[in-house]
Amino acid sequence: MTTAIGATELSACLHQYGLQANGPARLLPGGHVGQSAVVPTAQGLLVVKRCNRRFDPARVQLAAHAHQHAARAGLAPPLRLTRDGRWTAQVDDATYTVAEYVDHAKQAGPAAFAAALAALHNHLESFSPQSPCADFLQLPDPPGADLERVRRQADDAASREAIDWRITILAEFGLDAQSLAAVPRSWVHGDARPDNLLIARSPDRRLFIDFDQVSRFPRPYEIVRAFMACISPGLSADLLVSTFRDYLNAYQAVAPIHATDRAIMIDLYLTVQAAETRTFTTPEGEIRGMPAFARARHQQLTWFIEHSGLLRGVAEEAQP
């Protein structure tokens, strides 16, 4: 369990940036892969983010470079440099970044989010990291191999049943290893969802944050994953179809989606989601049971399969 950011470590981090707090910090909600606090300083409100300790310095550095690359185009809030010219600061065994603070004014709807994501994807075409780092997102090869391994180690019936169900999904709906290998990779945000898009009150700008999972990965997957993060699984079939159509059209207006990508995007999303094993394992790779998080993922995947034919039809429509 990650402890809350304390005043002492905030002070140590800010010192490396030549800053100091002039008031109490406020913790921000979230914190799946890190924790953030808004800190008042003489230079204005800043966000200090502590990255999860399972993220090595190379990955945090990559995230910082991607964030700053987006910031140069006005697609992310600017990062601060430390006194020695680095984007990240090290305090004990944790890595920190400091960024300008932009408060939420509202949450973007699916179409507005799609347009912002397309602009980011366009800009990431020119991203060239300063040092190599392993991708956070990985395509399974073959798709069901890790699931088979996890199933052999699982000792509770609920997990084994859920894993068997996912293996069946891969057999019935998933792309095979050869098809996966043929899908081009591009730079993606990795965790594109409404919580990671800030809308500045003045001027009206859309800014992405939390680039911790930035990766080289097939872009059609992130397009669908982001859509799923924008909607409620309770949508009626008619509303789901119209919302997905508006979402894809908004993305297309900024960054055209190739017909090949539209044809595979639903099956690609199903393949990656079904083959993902972190639902059943801890960050250390240990097998766990079926907690609330795993059940929620299971239910979302079930809902997606029920509507996959409708979504596939919209994805394959000829665009105007």
Tab-separated table of C-alpha atoms in Angstrom:
chain	number	residue	atom	x	y	z
A	1	MET	CA	0.000	0.000	0.000
A	2	THR	CA	1.449	3.381	-1.031
A	3	THR	CA	1.600	5.913	1.785
A	4	ALA	CA	0.410	9.482	1.273
A	5	ILE	CA	2.929	12.081	0.166
A	6	GLY	CA	4.255	13.769	3.294
A	7	ALA	CA	5.475	17.323	3.886
A	8	THR	CA	9.090	16.229	4.309
A	9	GLU	CA	9.332	14.427	0.974
A	10	LEU	CA	7.463	17.251	-0.783
A	11	SER	CA	9.987	19.707	0.591
A	12	ALA	CA	12.904	17.499	-0.507
A	13	CYS	CA	11.454	17.169	-3.992
A	14	LEU	CA	10.691	20.880	-4.428
A	15	HIS	CA	14.192	21.770	-3.219
A	16	GLN	CA	15.639	19.965	-6.249
A	17	TYR	CA	13.560	22.271	-8.462
A	18	GLY	CA	14.639	25.375	-6.546
A	19	LEU	CA	11.152	25.729	-5.083
A	20	GLN	CA	9.504	25.652	-1.705
A	21	ALA	CA	5.912	25.298	-0.572
A	22	ASN	CA	4.232	28.382	0.889
A	23	GLY	CA	1.075	26.640	2.055
A	24	PRO	CA	-0.422	23.210	2.733
A	25	ALA	CA	-0.536	20.643	-0.060
A	26	ARG	CA	-3.747	19.041	-1.321
A	27	LEU	CA	-3.735	15.409	-2.429
A	28	LEU	CA	-5.422	14.664	-5.755
A	29	PRO	CA	-7.742	11.660	-6.160
A	30	GLY	CA	-6.711	8.622	-8.186
A	31	GLY	CA	-3.243	7.230	-7.836
A	32	HIS	CA	-3.392	3.877	-9.678
A	33	VAL	CA	0.287	4.110	-10.649
A	34	GLY	CA	1.365	7.015	-8.486
A	35	GLN	CA	0.180	9.840	-6.284
A	36	SER	CA	-0.095	13.571	-6.892
A	37	ALA	CA	-0.413	16.632	-4.681
A	38	VAL	CA	-1.181	20.252	-5.553
A	39	VAL	CA	1.320	22.520	-3.811
A	40	PRO	CA	1.178	26.337	-3.586
A	41	THR	CA	4.551	27.959	-4.292
A	42	ALA	CA	5.808	31.459	-5.069
A	43	GLN	CA	5.671	30.402	-8.745
A	44	GLY	CA	1.990	29.423	-8.508
A	45	LEU	CA	0.164	26.150	-7.963
A	46	LEU	CA	2.183	23.124	-9.047
A	47	VAL	CA	1.524	19.391	-9.076
A	48	VAL	CA	4.097	17.114	-7.532
A	49	LYS	CA	3.675	13.545	-8.746
A	50	ARG	CA	5.326	10.578	-7.071
A	51	CYS	CA	5.495	7.607	-9.411
A	52	ASN	CA	4.787	4.111	-8.199
A	53	ARG	CA	7.943	2.433	-6.940
A	54	ARG	CA	7.446	-0.446	-9.358
A	55	PHE	CA	8.185	2.036	-12.161
A	56	ASP	CA	11.933	2.127	-12.694
A	57	PRO	CA	13.653	5.495	-13.323
A	58	ALA	CA	13.965	4.784	-17.054
A	59	ARG	CA	10.196	4.449	-17.433
A	60	VAL	CA	9.524	7.595	-15.397
A	61	GLN	CA	12.051	9.446	-17.536
A	62	LEU	CA	10.318	8.200	-20.699
A	63	ALA	CA	6.956	9.354	-19.320
A	64	ALA	CA	8.423	12.773	-18.553
A	65	HIS	CA	9.861	13.102	-22.062
A	66	ALA	CA	6.521	12.153	-23.638
A	67	HIS	CA	4.687	14.572	-21.347
A	68	GLN	CA	7.006	17.437	-22.202
A	69	HIS	CA	6.822	16.591	-25.904
A	70	ALA	CA	3.040	16.984	-25.679
A	71	ALA	CA	3.425	20.164	-23.602
A	72	ARG	CA	5.459	21.839	-26.347
A	73	ALA	CA	2.397	21.570	-28.599
A	74	GLY	CA	0.020	22.787	-25.899
A	75	LEU	CA	-1.395	19.276	-25.374
A	76	ALA	CA	-0.159	18.850	-21.774
A	77	PRO	CA	0.671	21.189	-18.882
A	78	PRO	CA	4.392	22.124	-18.886
A	79	LEU	CA	6.845	20.205	-16.701
A	80	ARG	CA	9.469	21.938	-14.552
A	81	LEU	CA	13.190	21.236	-14.849
A	82	THR	CA	15.292	20.486	-11.774
A	83	ARG	CA	18.293	22.638	-10.922
A	84	ASP	CA	20.563	20.217	-12.792
A	85	GLY	CA	18.379	20.277	-15.905
A	86	ARG	CA	16.425	17.034	-15.463
A	87	TRP	CA	12.703	16.466	-15.917
A	88	THR	CA	12.545	14.101	-12.937
A	89	ALA	CA	13.782	14.257	-9.361
A	90	GLN	CA	14.903	11.360	-7.187
A	91	VAL	CA	14.204	11.292	-3.442
A	92	ASP	CA	15.288	8.101	-1.727
A	93	ASP	CA	13.784	5.288	-3.854
A	94	ALA	CA	10.942	7.272	-5.443
A	95	THR	CA	10.898	9.391	-8.611
A	96	TYR	CA	8.990	12.681	-8.901
A	97	THR	CA	7.892	15.135	-11.565
A	98	VAL	CA	6.595	18.683	-11.104
A	99	ALA	CA	4.098	20.207	-13.551
A	100	GLU	CA	1.991	23.332	-13.849
A	101	TYR	CA	-1.419	22.873	-12.229
A	102	VAL	CA	-4.547	23.042	-14.364
A	103	ASP	CA	-7.845	22.547	-12.575
A	104	HIS	CA	-10.744	20.574	-14.058
A	105	ALA	CA	-13.508	22.779	-15.424
A	106	LYS	CA	-15.619	19.962	-16.838
A	107	GLN	CA	-15.254	16.472	-18.249
A	108	ALA	CA	-15.008	16.040	-22.004
A	109	GLY	CA	-17.747	14.037	-23.706
A	110	PRO	CA	-16.800	11.149	-26.022
A	111	ALA	CA	-16.604	13.226	-29.213
A	112	ALA	CA	-14.567	16.031	-27.606
A	113	PHE	CA	-12.278	13.434	-26.031
A	114	ALA	CA	-11.812	11.711	-29.407
A	115	ALA	CA	-10.743	14.981	-31.049
A	116	ALA	CA	-8.226	15.641	-28.256
A	117	LEU	CA	-6.864	12.093	-28.477
A	118	ALA	CA	-6.477	12.356	-32.248
A	119	ALA	CA	-4.504	15.601	-31.849
A	120	LEU	CA	-2.234	13.906	-29.314
A	121	HIS	CA	-1.731	10.870	-31.570
A	122	ASN	CA	-0.846	13.161	-34.472
A	123	HIS	CA	1.737	14.941	-32.336
A	124	LEU	CA	3.213	11.710	-30.958
A	125	GLU	CA	4.219	10.779	-34.514
A	126	SER	CA	7.211	13.064	-33.991
A	127	PHE	CA	8.072	11.767	-30.505
A	128	SER	CA	11.623	10.430	-30.239
A	129	PRO	CA	12.638	9.415	-26.686
A	130	GLN	CA	16.111	10.262	-25.467
A	131	SER	CA	16.786	6.742	-24.186
A	132	PRO	CA	15.272	3.290	-24.776
A	133	CYS	CA	12.787	1.832	-22.319
A	134	ALA	CA	10.607	-1.270	-22.296
A	135	ASP	CA	7.015	-0.666	-23.360
A	136	PHE	CA	4.453	-0.712	-20.571
A	137	LEU	CA	1.816	-2.164	-22.900
A	138	GLN	CA	2.660	-5.492	-24.520
A	139	LEU	CA	0.913	-7.543	-27.181
A	140	PRO	CA	0.566	-11.168	-26.068
A	141	ASP	CA	2.355	-13.686	-28.292
A	142	PRO	CA	0.698	-16.116	-28.599
A	143	PRO	CA	-2.420	-14.431	-27.160
A	144	GLY	CA	-3.389	-17.132	-24.646
A	145	ALA	CA	0.057	-18.256	-23.465
A	146	ASP	CA	0.188	-16.190	-20.257
A	147	LEU	CA	-3.404	-17.056	-19.416
A	148	GLU	CA	-2.573	-20.761	-19.604
A	149	ARG	CA	0.363	-20.210	-17.257
A	150	VAL	CA	-1.709	-18.215	-14.766
A	151	ARG	CA	-4.483	-20.811	-14.860
A	152	ARG	CA	-2.068	-23.581	-13.905
A	153	GLN	CA	-1.014	-21.580	-10.844
A	154	ALA	CA	-4.488	-20.373	-9.766
A	155	ASP	CA	-5.892	-22.258	-6.792
A	156	ASP	CA	-9.438	-20.850	-6.630
A	157	ALA	CA	-12.348	-21.907	-8.822
A	158	ALA	CA	-13.527	-18.348	-9.609
A	159	SER	CA	-10.199	-17.378	-11.149
A	160	ARG	CA	-9.915	-20.595	-13.146
A	161	GLU	CA	-13.447	-20.171	-14.471
A	162	ALA	CA	-12.786	-16.556	-15.517
A	163	ILE	CA	-9.498	-17.522	-17.176
A	164	ASP	CA	-11.156	-20.394	-19.056
A	165	TRP	CA	-13.773	-17.932	-20.263
A	166	ARG	CA	-11.104	-15.556	-21.550
A	167	ILE	CA	-9.307	-18.387	-23.364
A	168	THR	CA	-12.626	-19.188	-25.050
A	169	ILE	CA	-13.004	-15.530	-26.062
A	170	LEU	CA	-9.579	-15.584	-27.676
A	171	ALA	CA	-10.442	-18.734	-29.593
A	172	GLU	CA	-13.785	-17.357	-30.835
A	173	PHE	CA	-13.160	-13.631	-31.317
A	174	GLY	CA	-9.444	-12.940	-30.932
A	175	LEU	CA	-6.758	-12.202	-33.470
A	176	ASP	CA	-4.106	-14.871	-33.894
A	177	ALA	CA	-0.415	-14.309	-33.247
A	178	GLN	CA	0.353	-13.736	-36.942
A	179	SER	CA	-2.353	-11.097	-37.252
A	180	LEU	CA	-1.157	-9.358	-34.088
A	181	ALA	CA	2.410	-9.245	-35.380
A	182	ALA	CA	1.232	-7.524	-38.559
A	183	VAL	CA	-0.488	-4.614	-36.765
A	184	PRO	CA	1.733	-1.484	-36.935
A	185	ARG	CA	2.856	0.112	-33.646
A	186	SER	CA	2.800	3.826	-32.933
A	187	TRP	CA	3.376	5.925	-29.838
A	188	VAL	CA	0.248	5.992	-27.660
A	189	HIS	CA	-0.561	7.630	-24.335
A	190	GLY	CA	-1.243	4.224	-22.779
A	191	ASP	CA	-3.901	5.368	-20.292
A	192	ALA	CA	-6.068	7.739	-22.320
A	193	ARG	CA	-9.316	8.269	-20.382
A	194	PRO	CA	-11.383	11.250	-19.207
A	195	ASP	CA	-9.656	11.409	-15.805
A	196	ASN	CA	-6.360	12.046	-17.594
A	197	LEU	CA	-7.651	14.917	-19.731
A	198	LEU	CA	-7.769	18.338	-18.101
A	199	ILE	CA	-9.831	21.149	-19.586
A	200	ALA	CA	-8.382	24.512	-18.678
A	201	ARG	CA	-10.947	27.149	-17.723
A	202	SER	CA	-9.091	29.949	-19.454
A	203	PRO	CA	-8.156	29.584	-22.204
A	204	ASP	CA	-10.294	26.594	-23.229
A	205	ARG	CA	-7.605	23.976	-23.758
A	206	ARG	CA	-7.542	20.188	-23.448
A	207	LEU	CA	-4.392	18.912	-21.754
A	208	PHE	CA	-3.341	15.298	-21.203
A	209	ILE	CA	-1.573	14.176	-18.024
A	210	ASP	CA	-0.191	10.912	-16.602
A	211	PHE	CA	1.977	9.613	-19.427
A	212	ASP	CA	3.342	6.850	-17.159
A	213	GLN	CA	2.136	4.080	-19.487
A	214	VAL	CA	3.283	5.645	-22.767
A	215	SER	CA	4.208	2.859	-25.182
A	216	ARG	CA	4.686	1.748	-28.738
A	217	PHE	CA	1.391	-0.020	-29.346
A	218	PRO	CA	-1.270	-0.376	-32.081
A	219	ARG	CA	-3.223	2.861	-32.108
A	220	PRO	CA	-6.621	1.255	-32.938
A	221	TYR	CA	-6.540	-0.388	-29.506
A	222	GLU	CA	-6.142	2.894	-27.651
A	223	ILE	CA	-8.921	4.479	-29.721
A	224	VAL	CA	-11.395	1.803	-28.593
A	225	ARG	CA	-10.028	1.607	-25.042
A	226	ALA	CA	-10.465	5.363	-24.636
A	227	PHE	CA	-14.026	5.132	-25.950
A	228	MET	CA	-14.859	2.469	-23.368
A	229	ALA	CA	-13.466	4.755	-20.654
A	230	CYS	CA	-15.744	7.571	-21.844
A	231	ILE	CA	-19.053	5.713	-21.651
A	232	SER	CA	-21.184	3.741	-19.234
A	233	PRO	CA	-21.775	0.035	-19.997
A	234	GLY	CA	-25.458	0.736	-19.321
A	235	LEU	CA	-25.985	2.482	-22.678
A	236	SER	CA	-28.819	1.190	-24.839
A	237	ALA	CA	-27.830	-0.409	-28.142
A	238	ASP	CA	-29.085	2.553	-30.204
A	239	LEU	CA	-27.282	5.116	-28.040
A	240	LEU	CA	-24.107	3.011	-28.044
A	241	VAL	CA	-24.064	2.904	-31.841
A	242	SER	CA	-24.694	6.635	-32.285
A	243	THR	CA	-22.152	7.576	-29.596
A	244	PHE	CA	-19.453	5.346	-31.094
A	245	ARG	CA	-20.172	6.733	-34.575
A	246	ASP	CA	-19.871	10.336	-33.341
A	247	TYR	CA	-16.692	9.413	-31.435
A	248	LEU	CA	-14.994	7.852	-34.470
A	249	ASN	CA	-16.096	10.695	-36.759
A	250	ALA	CA	-14.641	13.251	-34.322
A	251	TYR	CA	-11.345	11.346	-34.228
A	252	GLN	CA	-11.352	10.955	-38.032
A	253	ALA	CA	-11.829	14.678	-38.533
A	254	VAL	CA	-8.434	15.270	-36.885
A	255	ALA	CA	-6.552	12.046	-37.681
A	256	PRO	CA	-7.998	9.799	-40.422
A	257	ILE	CA	-8.279	6.141	-39.405
A	258	HIS	CA	-7.084	3.732	-42.100
A	259	ALA	CA	-9.684	1.214	-43.272
A	260	THR	CA	-7.425	-1.649	-42.125
A	261	ASP	CA	-7.312	-0.211	-38.612
A	262	ARG	CA	-11.089	0.243	-38.509
A	263	ALA	CA	-11.565	-3.363	-39.615
A	264	ILE	CA	-9.517	-4.838	-36.752
A	265	MET	CA	-10.022	-2.369	-33.910
A	266	ILE	CA	-12.851	-4.235	-32.153
A	267	ASP	CA	-11.172	-7.651	-32.411
A	268	LEU	CA	-7.850	-6.114	-31.354
A	269	TYR	CA	-9.423	-4.586	-28.246
A	270	LEU	CA	-11.072	-7.906	-27.381
A	271	THR	CA	-7.793	-9.769	-27.872
A	272	VAL	CA	-5.716	-7.481	-25.663
A	273	GLN	CA	-8.363	-7.223	-22.945
A	274	ALA	CA	-9.029	-10.968	-22.872
A	275	ALA	CA	-5.322	-11.906	-22.872
A	276	GLU	CA	-4.337	-9.363	-20.179
A	277	THR	CA	-3.245	-11.166	-17.019
A	278	ARG	CA	-2.799	-8.281	-14.559
A	279	THR	CA	-6.421	-8.790	-13.499
A	280	PHE	CA	-5.316	-12.073	-11.934
A	281	THR	CA	-1.837	-11.145	-10.704
A	282	THR	CA	-0.195	-8.687	-8.330
A	283	PRO	CA	2.457	-6.207	-9.585
A	284	GLU	CA	4.999	-8.800	-8.434
A	285	GLY	CA	3.401	-11.456	-10.632
A	286	GLU	CA	1.874	-13.435	-7.780
A	287	ILE	CA	-1.476	-15.089	-8.445
A	288	ARG	CA	-4.462	-13.574	-6.648
A	289	GLY	CA	-8.150	-14.425	-6.471
A	290	MET	CA	-11.079	-12.589	-8.007
A	291	PRO	CA	-11.299	-9.276	-6.091
A	292	ALA	CA	-13.757	-6.494	-6.928
A	293	PHE	CA	-11.421	-5.042	-9.576
A	294	ALA	CA	-11.214	-8.363	-11.418
A	295	ARG	CA	-14.975	-8.855	-11.284
A	296	ALA	CA	-15.551	-5.360	-12.676
A	297	ARG	CA	-13.173	-6.053	-15.559
A	298	HIS	CA	-14.932	-9.374	-16.155
A	299	GLN	CA	-18.332	-7.673	-16.331
A	300	GLN	CA	-17.091	-4.940	-18.674
A	301	LEU	CA	-15.603	-7.499	-21.057
A	302	THR	CA	-18.853	-9.497	-21.003
A	303	TRP	CA	-20.819	-6.358	-21.894
A	304	PHE	CA	-18.393	-5.485	-24.685
A	305	ILE	CA	-18.703	-8.948	-26.251
A	306	GLU	CA	-22.491	-8.700	-26.197
A	307	HIS	CA	-22.270	-5.487	-28.242
A	308	SER	CA	-19.137	-6.222	-30.269
A	309	GLY	CA	-21.100	-6.914	-33.460
A	310	LEU	CA	-22.759	-3.489	-33.324
A	311	LEU	CA	-19.444	-1.754	-32.591
A	312	ARG	CA	-17.703	-3.680	-35.358
A	313	GLY	CA	-20.360	-2.570	-37.820
A	314	VAL	CA	-19.847	1.082	-36.916
A	315	ALA	CA	-16.053	0.742	-37.099
A	316	GLU	CA	-16.234	-0.734	-40.582
A	317	GLU	CA	-18.603	1.896	-41.978
A	318	ALA	CA	-17.301	3.928	-44.881
A	319	GLN	CA	-16.429	7.360	-43.591
A	320	PRO	CA	-17.672	10.500	-45.365
